[in-house]
Structure formats: C-alpha cells, structure tokens
Short mmCIF file of the C-alpha atoms (twelve columns), coordinates in Angstrom:
data_MODEL
# 
_entry.id   MODEL 
# 
loop_
_atom_site.group_PDB 
_atom_site.id 
_atom_site.type_symbol 
_atom_site.label_atom_id 
_atom_site.label_alt_id 
_atom_site.label_comp_id 
_atom_site.label_asym_id 
_atom_site.label_seq_id 
_atom_site.Cartn_x 
_atom_site.Cartn_y 
_atom_site.Cartn_z 
_atom_site.pdbx_PDB_model_num 
ATOM 1   C CA . MET A 1   135.232 13.889 -43.906 1 
ATOM 2   C CA . MET A 2   136.308 15.896 -40.859 1 
ATOM 3   C CA . ASN A 3   136.248 19.675 -41.301 1 
ATOM 4   C CA . SER A 4   135.762 19.294 -45.027 1 
ATOM 5   C CA . PRO A 5   134.914 22.678 -46.547 1 
ATOM 6   C CA . SER A 6   132.247 23.058 -49.191 1 
ATOM 7   C CA . SER A 7   131.794 25.878 -51.673 1 
ATOM 8   C CA . ALA A 8   129.034 24.071 -53.581 1 
ATOM 9   C CA . LYS A 9   125.488 25.319 -53.375 1 
ATOM 10  C CA . SER A 10  122.634 23.010 -52.470 1 
ATOM 11  C CA . LYS A 11  118.891 23.357 -52.218 1 
ATOM 12  C CA . LEU A 12  118.701 22.437 -48.524 1 
ATOM 13  C CA . ASN A 13  121.062 22.338 -45.558 1 
ATOM 14  C CA . ILE A 14  119.984 20.065 -42.700 1 
ATOM 15  C CA . VAL A 15  122.028 21.521 -39.858 1 
ATOM 16  C CA . ILE A 16  122.670 19.336 -36.798 1 
ATOM 17  C CA . PRO A 17  124.709 20.784 -33.922 1 
ATOM 18  C CA . THR A 18  125.962 18.045 -31.608 1 
ATOM 19  C CA . TYR A 19  127.822 17.590 -28.349 1 
ATOM 20  C CA . ASN A 20  128.602 14.279 -26.620 1 
ATOM 21  C CA . ARG A 21  125.622 12.323 -27.983 1 
ATOM 22  C CA . PRO A 22  127.074 10.106 -30.731 1 
ATOM 23  C CA . LEU A 23  124.323 7.478  -30.459 1 
ATOM 24  C CA . MET A 24  121.525 10.002 -30.908 1 
ATOM 25  C CA . LEU A 25  123.474 11.757 -33.650 1 
ATOM 26  C CA . HIS A 26  123.758 8.496  -35.600 1 
ATOM 27  C CA . ARG A 27  119.973 8.208  -35.563 1 
ATOM 28  C CA . ALA A 28  119.423 11.859 -36.564 1 
ATOM 29  C CA . VAL A 29  121.815 11.707 -39.511 1 
ATOM 30  C CA . SER A 30  120.438 8.349  -40.652 1 
ATOM 31  C CA . SER A 31  116.885 9.718  -40.723 1 
ATOM 32  C CA . SER A 32  118.061 12.789 -42.667 1 
ATOM 33  C CA . LEU A 33  119.546 10.579 -45.373 1 
ATOM 34  C CA . LEU A 34  116.215 8.781  -45.822 1 
ATOM 35  C CA . LEU A 35  114.202 11.867 -46.829 1 
ATOM 36  C CA . GLY A 36  114.427 11.068 -50.537 1 
ATOM 37  C CA . LEU A 37  116.029 14.400 -51.412 1 
ATOM 38  C CA . SER A 38  118.505 14.829 -54.254 1 
ATOM 39  C CA . ASP A 39  119.952 18.322 -53.733 1 
ATOM 40  C CA . TYR A 40  120.829 18.655 -50.062 1 
ATOM 41  C CA . GLU A 41  123.608 18.560 -47.491 1 
ATOM 42  C CA . VAL A 42  123.553 17.288 -43.911 1 
ATOM 43  C CA . VAL A 43  125.861 19.652 -42.011 1 
ATOM 44  C CA . VAL A 44  126.930 18.211 -38.659 1 
ATOM 45  C CA . ILE A 45  128.802 20.667 -36.414 1 
ATOM 46  C CA . ASP A 46  130.481 18.976 -33.465 1 
ATOM 47  C CA . ASP A 47  131.040 21.312 -30.526 1 
ATOM 48  C CA . GLY A 48  134.140 19.560 -29.203 1 
ATOM 49  C CA . SER A 49  132.612 16.196 -28.241 1 
ATOM 50  C CA . THR A 50  134.755 13.888 -26.089 1 
ATOM 51  C CA . VAL A 51  132.611 10.848 -25.181 1 
ATOM 52  C CA . SER A 52  132.092 7.456  -26.836 1 
ATOM 53  C CA . GLN A 53  128.906 5.368  -26.784 1 
ATOM 54  C CA . VAL A 54  127.903 1.876  -27.875 1 
ATOM 55  C CA . MET A 55  126.257 1.951  -31.285 1 
ATOM 56  C CA . PRO A 56  123.450 -0.326 -32.556 1 
ATOM 57  C CA . ASP A 57  126.083 -2.678 -34.010 1 
ATOM 58  C CA . GLY A 58  127.573 -3.128 -30.527 1 
ATOM 59  C CA . ILE A 59  130.754 -1.167 -31.243 1 
ATOM 60  C CA . LYS A 60  131.723 1.776  -29.072 1 
ATOM 61  C CA . ARG A 61  132.434 4.933  -31.093 1 
ATOM 62  C CA . ASN A 62  133.000 8.624  -30.499 1 
ATOM 63  C CA . THR A 63  131.335 11.332 -32.577 1 
ATOM 64  C CA . ALA A 64  134.062 11.528 -35.230 1 
ATOM 65  C CA . GLU A 65  134.028 7.741  -35.626 1 
ATOM 66  C CA . VAL A 66  130.239 7.757  -35.968 1 
ATOM 67  C CA . MET A 67  130.452 10.335 -38.721 1 
ATOM 68  C CA . ASP A 68  133.105 8.313  -40.525 1 
ATOM 69  C CA . GLN A 69  130.444 5.610  -40.956 1 
ATOM 70  C CA . PHE A 70  128.428 7.861  -43.262 1 
ATOM 71  C CA . ASP A 71  130.104 7.469  -46.627 1 
ATOM 72  C CA . SER A 72  127.875 9.951  -48.458 1 
ATOM 73  C CA . PRO A 73  128.588 13.048 -50.545 1 
ATOM 74  C CA . HIS A 74  125.565 14.598 -48.837 1 
ATOM 75  C CA . VAL A 75  127.169 14.592 -45.370 1 
ATOM 76  C CA . ARG A 76  129.625 17.199 -44.113 1 
ATOM 77  C CA . TYR A 77  131.208 16.926 -40.673 1 
ATOM 78  C CA . ILE A 78  132.740 19.988 -39.029 1 
ATOM 79  C CA . ARG A 79  134.516 19.506 -35.717 1 
ATOM 80  C CA . LYS A 80  135.364 22.282 -33.292 1 
ATOM 81  C CA . ILE A 81  138.244 21.426 -30.982 1 
ATOM 82  C CA . ASN A 82  136.907 23.350 -27.979 1 
ATOM 83  C CA . ASN A 83  133.345 23.431 -26.684 1 
ATOM 84  C CA . ALA A 84  132.052 26.947 -27.360 1 
ATOM 85  C CA . GLY A 85  128.270 26.606 -26.990 1 
ATOM 86  C CA . LEU A 86  125.310 26.343 -29.308 1 
ATOM 87  C CA . GLY A 87  125.192 30.055 -30.058 1 
ATOM 88  C CA . SER A 88  128.728 29.860 -31.399 1 
ATOM 89  C CA . ILE A 89  127.756 26.842 -33.512 1 
ATOM 90  C CA . PHE A 90  124.896 28.759 -35.132 1 
ATOM 91  C CA . GLU A 91  127.072 31.783 -35.767 1 
ATOM 92  C CA . SER A 92  129.871 29.737 -37.346 1 
ATOM 93  C CA . TYR A 93  127.388 27.954 -39.624 1 
ATOM 94  C CA . VAL A 94  126.038 31.253 -40.931 1 
ATOM 95  C CA . THR A 95  129.433 32.932 -41.352 1 
ATOM 96  C CA . GLU A 96  131.537 29.966 -42.529 1 
ATOM 97  C CA . HIS A 97  129.595 26.875 -43.543 1 
ATOM 98  C CA . ILE A 98  126.253 27.842 -45.059 1 
ATOM 99  C CA . THR A 99  125.723 26.345 -48.522 1 
ATOM 100 C CA . GLY A 100 121.962 25.892 -48.842 1 
ATOM 101 C CA . GLU A 101 119.317 28.087 -50.416 1 
ATOM 102 C CA . TYR A 102 117.170 26.838 -47.528 1 
ATOM 103 C CA . ALA A 103 118.031 25.429 -44.114 1 
ATOM 104 C CA . ILE A 104 116.421 23.473 -41.327 1 
ATOM 105 C CA . PHE A 105 117.986 23.270 -37.871 1 
ATOM 106 C CA . ILE A 106 117.369 20.116 -35.847 1 
ATOM 107 C CA . ASN A 107 118.763 18.824 -32.570 1 
ATOM 108 C CA . ASP A 108 120.907 15.689 -32.453 1 
ATOM 109 C CA . ASP A 109 118.076 13.907 -30.602 1 
ATOM 110 C CA . ASP A 110 115.536 14.676 -33.355 1 
ATOM 111 C CA . VAL A 111 114.383 12.228 -36.022 1 
ATOM 112 C CA . PHE A 112 112.604 12.764 -39.320 1 
ATOM 113 C CA . ILE A 113 109.693 10.333 -39.386 1 
ATOM 114 C CA . ASP A 114 107.974 11.360 -42.634 1 
ATOM 115 C CA . PRO A 115 109.616 12.919 -45.702 1 
ATOM 116 C CA . GLU A 116 106.395 14.322 -47.173 1 
ATOM 117 C CA . PRO A 117 106.220 17.548 -45.088 1 
ATOM 118 C CA . VAL A 118 109.822 18.358 -46.028 1 
ATOM 119 C CA . HIS A 119 109.083 17.980 -49.725 1 
ATOM 120 C CA . LYS A 120 105.896 20.060 -49.406 1 
ATOM 121 C CA . ALA A 121 107.735 22.819 -47.545 1 
ATOM 122 C CA . LEU A 122 110.434 23.016 -50.218 1 
ATOM 123 C CA . LYS A 123 107.809 23.280 -52.967 1 
ATOM 124 C CA . LEU A 124 106.068 26.111 -51.129 1 
ATOM 125 C CA . LEU A 125 109.328 28.024 -50.731 1 
ATOM 126 C CA . ASP A 126 110.213 27.516 -54.396 1 
ATOM 127 C CA . HIS A 127 106.763 28.652 -55.483 1 
ATOM 128 C CA . ASP A 128 106.541 31.746 -53.278 1 
ATOM 129 C CA . PRO A 129 109.756 33.780 -52.869 1 
ATOM 130 C CA . SER A 130 108.050 36.023 -50.297 1 
ATOM 131 C CA . LEU A 131 107.983 33.215 -47.724 1 
ATOM 132 C CA . SER A 132 110.581 33.384 -44.967 1 
ATOM 133 C CA . ILE A 133 109.866 30.022 -43.361 1 
ATOM 134 C CA . VAL A 134 107.538 27.038 -43.686 1 
ATOM 135 C CA . PHE A 135 106.757 25.293 -40.400 1 
ATOM 136 C CA . MET A 136 106.078 21.581 -40.074 1 
ATOM 137 C CA . SER A 137 104.025 19.724 -37.477 1 
ATOM 138 C CA . LEU A 138 105.886 17.697 -34.849 1 
ATOM 139 C CA . ILE A 139 105.497 14.691 -32.653 1 
ATOM 140 C CA . ARG A 140 107.025 15.304 -29.242 1 
ATOM 141 C CA . ARG A 141 108.107 12.239 -27.297 1 
ATOM 142 C CA . SER A 142 108.357 12.427 -23.520 1 
ATOM 143 C CA . ASP A 143 111.518 11.501 -21.651 1 
ATOM 144 C CA . ASN A 144 110.097 8.088  -20.754 1 
ATOM 145 C CA . LYS A 145 109.402 7.502  -24.487 1 
ATOM 146 C CA . GLU A 146 105.898 6.282  -23.725 1 
ATOM 147 C CA . ILE A 147 103.766 9.310  -24.601 1 
ATOM 148 C CA . ASP A 148 103.630 10.908 -28.027 1 
ATOM 149 C CA . GLN A 149 102.101 14.348 -28.413 1 
ATOM 150 C CA . CYS A 150 101.288 15.609 -31.870 1 
ATOM 151 C CA . ILE A 151 101.866 19.338 -32.171 1 
ATOM 152 C CA . ASP A 152 99.769  20.285 -35.156 1 
ATOM 153 C CA . LEU A 153 99.909  23.714 -36.769 1 
ATOM 154 C CA . PRO A 154 96.619  23.980 -38.685 1 
ATOM 155 C CA . TYR A 155 97.018  27.585 -39.797 1 
ATOM 156 C CA . PRO A 156 96.702  29.388 -43.117 1 
ATOM 157 C CA . PRO A 157 99.681  31.286 -44.535 1 
ATOM 158 C CA . MET A 158 100.434 34.457 -42.567 1 
ATOM 159 C CA . SER A 159 102.294 37.664 -43.110 1 
ATOM 160 C CA . GLY A 160 105.160 38.340 -40.746 1 
ATOM 161 C CA . LYS A 161 103.034 40.898 -38.920 1 
ATOM 162 C CA . ASP A 162 100.155 38.442 -38.422 1 
ATOM 163 C CA . PHE A 163 102.595 35.766 -37.257 1 
ATOM 164 C CA . PHE A 164 103.984 38.051 -34.562 1 
ATOM 165 C CA . ARG A 165 100.462 38.498 -33.189 1 
ATOM 166 C CA . LYS A 166 99.807  34.745 -33.305 1 
ATOM 167 C CA . TYR A 167 103.151 33.963 -31.675 1 
ATOM 168 C CA . SER A 168 102.289 36.001 -28.590 1 
ATOM 169 C CA . GLU A 169 99.131  34.006 -27.887 1 
ATOM 170 C CA . ASP A 170 99.761  30.509 -29.248 1 
ATOM 171 C CA . TYR A 171 101.668 28.038 -27.040 1 
ATOM 172 C CA . ASP A 172 102.333 25.522 -29.827 1 
ATOM 173 C CA . ILE A 173 103.881 28.077 -32.157 1 
ATOM 174 C CA . ARG A 174 106.105 29.477 -29.417 1 
ATOM 175 C CA . HIS A 175 107.396 26.024 -28.501 1 
ATOM 176 C CA . THR A 176 108.055 24.733 -31.996 1 
ATOM 177 C CA . ALA A 177 110.503 27.621 -32.487 1 
ATOM 178 C CA . LEU A 178 112.506 26.900 -35.647 1 
ATOM 179 C CA . TYR A 179 111.157 23.509 -36.660 1 
ATOM 180 C CA . GLY A 180 110.640 24.615 -40.198 1 
ATOM 181 C CA . ILE A 181 112.553 25.240 -43.398 1 
ATOM 182 C CA . LEU A 182 113.766 28.810 -43.783 1 
ATOM 183 C CA . ARG A 183 115.166 30.907 -46.594 1 
ATOM 184 C CA . THR A 184 118.840 31.464 -45.845 1 
ATOM 185 C CA . LYS A 185 119.257 34.725 -47.741 1 
ATOM 186 C CA . PHE A 186 117.041 36.367 -45.129 1 
ATOM 187 C CA . ILE A 187 119.496 35.262 -42.438 1 
ATOM 188 C CA . HIS A 188 122.236 37.242 -44.182 1 
ATOM 189 C CA . GLU A 189 120.026 40.215 -44.975 1 
ATOM 190 C CA . THR A 190 118.960 40.639 -41.349 1 
ATOM 191 C CA . GLY A 191 122.234 39.766 -39.579 1 
ATOM 192 C CA . ALA A 192 120.593 36.978 -37.612 1 
ATOM 193 C CA . MET A 193 122.199 34.214 -35.530 1 
ATOM 194 C CA . GLN A 194 124.954 36.117 -33.776 1 
ATOM 195 C CA . SER A 195 126.207 34.621 -30.514 1 
ATOM 196 C CA . ILE A 196 126.302 37.012 -27.569 1 
ATOM 197 C CA . GLY A 197 128.634 34.791 -25.546 1 
ATOM 198 C CA . LEU A 198 126.345 33.838 -22.680 1 
ATOM 199 C CA . GLN A 199 128.324 30.673 -21.989 1 
ATOM 200 C CA . LYS A 200 131.000 32.635 -20.135 1 
ATOM 201 C CA . TYR A 201 128.304 33.601 -17.611 1 
ATOM 202 C CA . GLY A 202 127.295 29.971 -17.113 1 
ATOM 203 C CA . LEU A 203 124.133 30.372 -19.204 1 
ATOM 204 C CA . HIS A 204 122.900 28.502 -22.257 1 
ATOM 205 C CA . ASP A 205 124.743 30.133 -25.127 1 
ATOM 206 C CA . ALA A 206 121.817 29.792 -27.550 1 
ATOM 207 C CA . PHE A 207 119.277 31.395 -25.223 1 
ATOM 208 C CA . GLY A 208 117.062 33.642 -27.333 1 
ATOM 209 C CA . ILE A 209 119.014 33.156 -30.548 1 
ATOM 210 C CA . ASP A 210 116.254 31.075 -32.158 1 
ATOM 211 C CA . THR A 211 113.566 33.644 -31.326 1 
ATOM 212 C CA . ASP A 212 115.795 36.443 -32.581 1 
ATOM 213 C CA . LEU A 213 116.355 34.596 -35.863 1 
ATOM 214 C CA . LEU A 214 112.656 33.914 -36.283 1 
ATOM 215 C CA . PHE A 215 111.639 37.507 -35.658 1 
ATOM 216 C CA . ARG A 216 114.354 38.926 -37.896 1 
ATOM 217 C CA . ILE A 217 113.594 36.794 -40.943 1 
ATOM 218 C CA . LEU A 218 109.861 37.395 -40.554 1 
ATOM 219 C CA . THR A 219 110.476 41.091 -41.079 1 
ATOM 220 C CA . LYS A 220 111.465 40.069 -44.612 1 
ATOM 221 C CA . GLY A 221 108.509 37.844 -45.500 1 
ATOM 222 C CA . GLY A 222 105.667 35.649 -44.361 1 
ATOM 223 C CA . THR A 223 105.240 32.079 -43.246 1 
ATOM 224 C CA . SER A 224 103.265 29.010 -44.200 1 
ATOM 225 C CA . PHE A 225 102.503 25.654 -42.560 1 
ATOM 226 C CA . VAL A 226 102.425 21.992 -43.624 1 
# 
C-alpha cells in the first residue's frame, strides 16, 4: 500500500496528514471507513513518522504498520521519507495525489461520529455546482476528554462575499476553518494550498494556508451548511 499512486477519479477524498501519532491515525482512518460511502478514497500522507505506539489489540506498531492493517481499496498511504511540514503535505496532495471531485481535510486526531452530514454535504455539492464548500457542525473535545462542545453552524447558504463578512465577526466560523467538503477544481483554478516554507524559520509550516485556501475558493462560489 505504501506510496501507491492512483490515477482513478473518485467522488470524495478524505485527506489525513499524519506525523508520529499512529494510534490516533488508526482511529481516524477507521471512522472514515464507516461513513457508508461507495465512491471515495482515504488519502493518508505520512510526513516522515518515526515512532511506534501500542494499538488497541496490544501490539506496538509504527505508522506504516498501522496502515498495512487497512486492507481496503479505498485507502491510499503515501509516505514521505523526511519531515517537511504540514504546508508541504497540503501542497503535495494538490500537485501529486488529488483524485477526488471533492475533498475534506481532517487531522489525524479527528473522528467522524455521524455519516449523515457527510452525505448531505455531498448531495448539496452535486445539486449546486456554484458551491465552493459545505461546512459541517463539529463537536470539540477538550484535552481532558471530559467536556464536549458542540460548534453548530445554523446559517443559510451564503455567497462568497457574504461569507467573508460573516467570517470577520463570527468566532465559530473562524475556528472551524476547513471542516467542510470542498470542490477540488476550485483549488486548481485559484492556485491554492502552496507552502511558503515557514518550517525553516521554526514556524508552523501550515500557518495561514487553510485561511488562504478558504478565501481563494470562495472567490469562485458560495458556501452552505449542514
């Protein structure tokens, strides 16, 4: 499975960048495979992971070994030898590994807990080609795993222009960033997701790249919420 290329097109790419968190990654991939989708690909991009962790079955595995456990045609594992930063991961996905008409980017510590919003978002995108992205509500769990906060997004569909205004004043929208399903052709049309190499300055390499992507694709179309 490692570094397996794919030229096939799918409806949805679930993109999971990962680095040194094989246990969390196992959970994220497992939840992605339970969404009840038929035309999709889980694209895991490993940014040079080196650690091993004990899995739920009691066996210690590294990231590559965890991914070998997923014997599914819907899973693609891409491993980078050297750690290059999240910005580089995003850029390589867009330039080398993108296969989906739509994409959703999740962290390796995220979990899908309900498939229904994903299915609704895909239907909205299929029905309305002017939509750039469909956002989905979240449940945020605190570090101590004792407090759940529902981040609801009870908004009507918006044009890109109206979204920009809402973004500047709404805390929840600003902090849900790209937790939605987006139309990938708008990534290409706007030149979004280009790393600017901040890691060499000791900074988070993906700083600002999600906001830049969001703003760029919303110049092409509007957004909706489920």
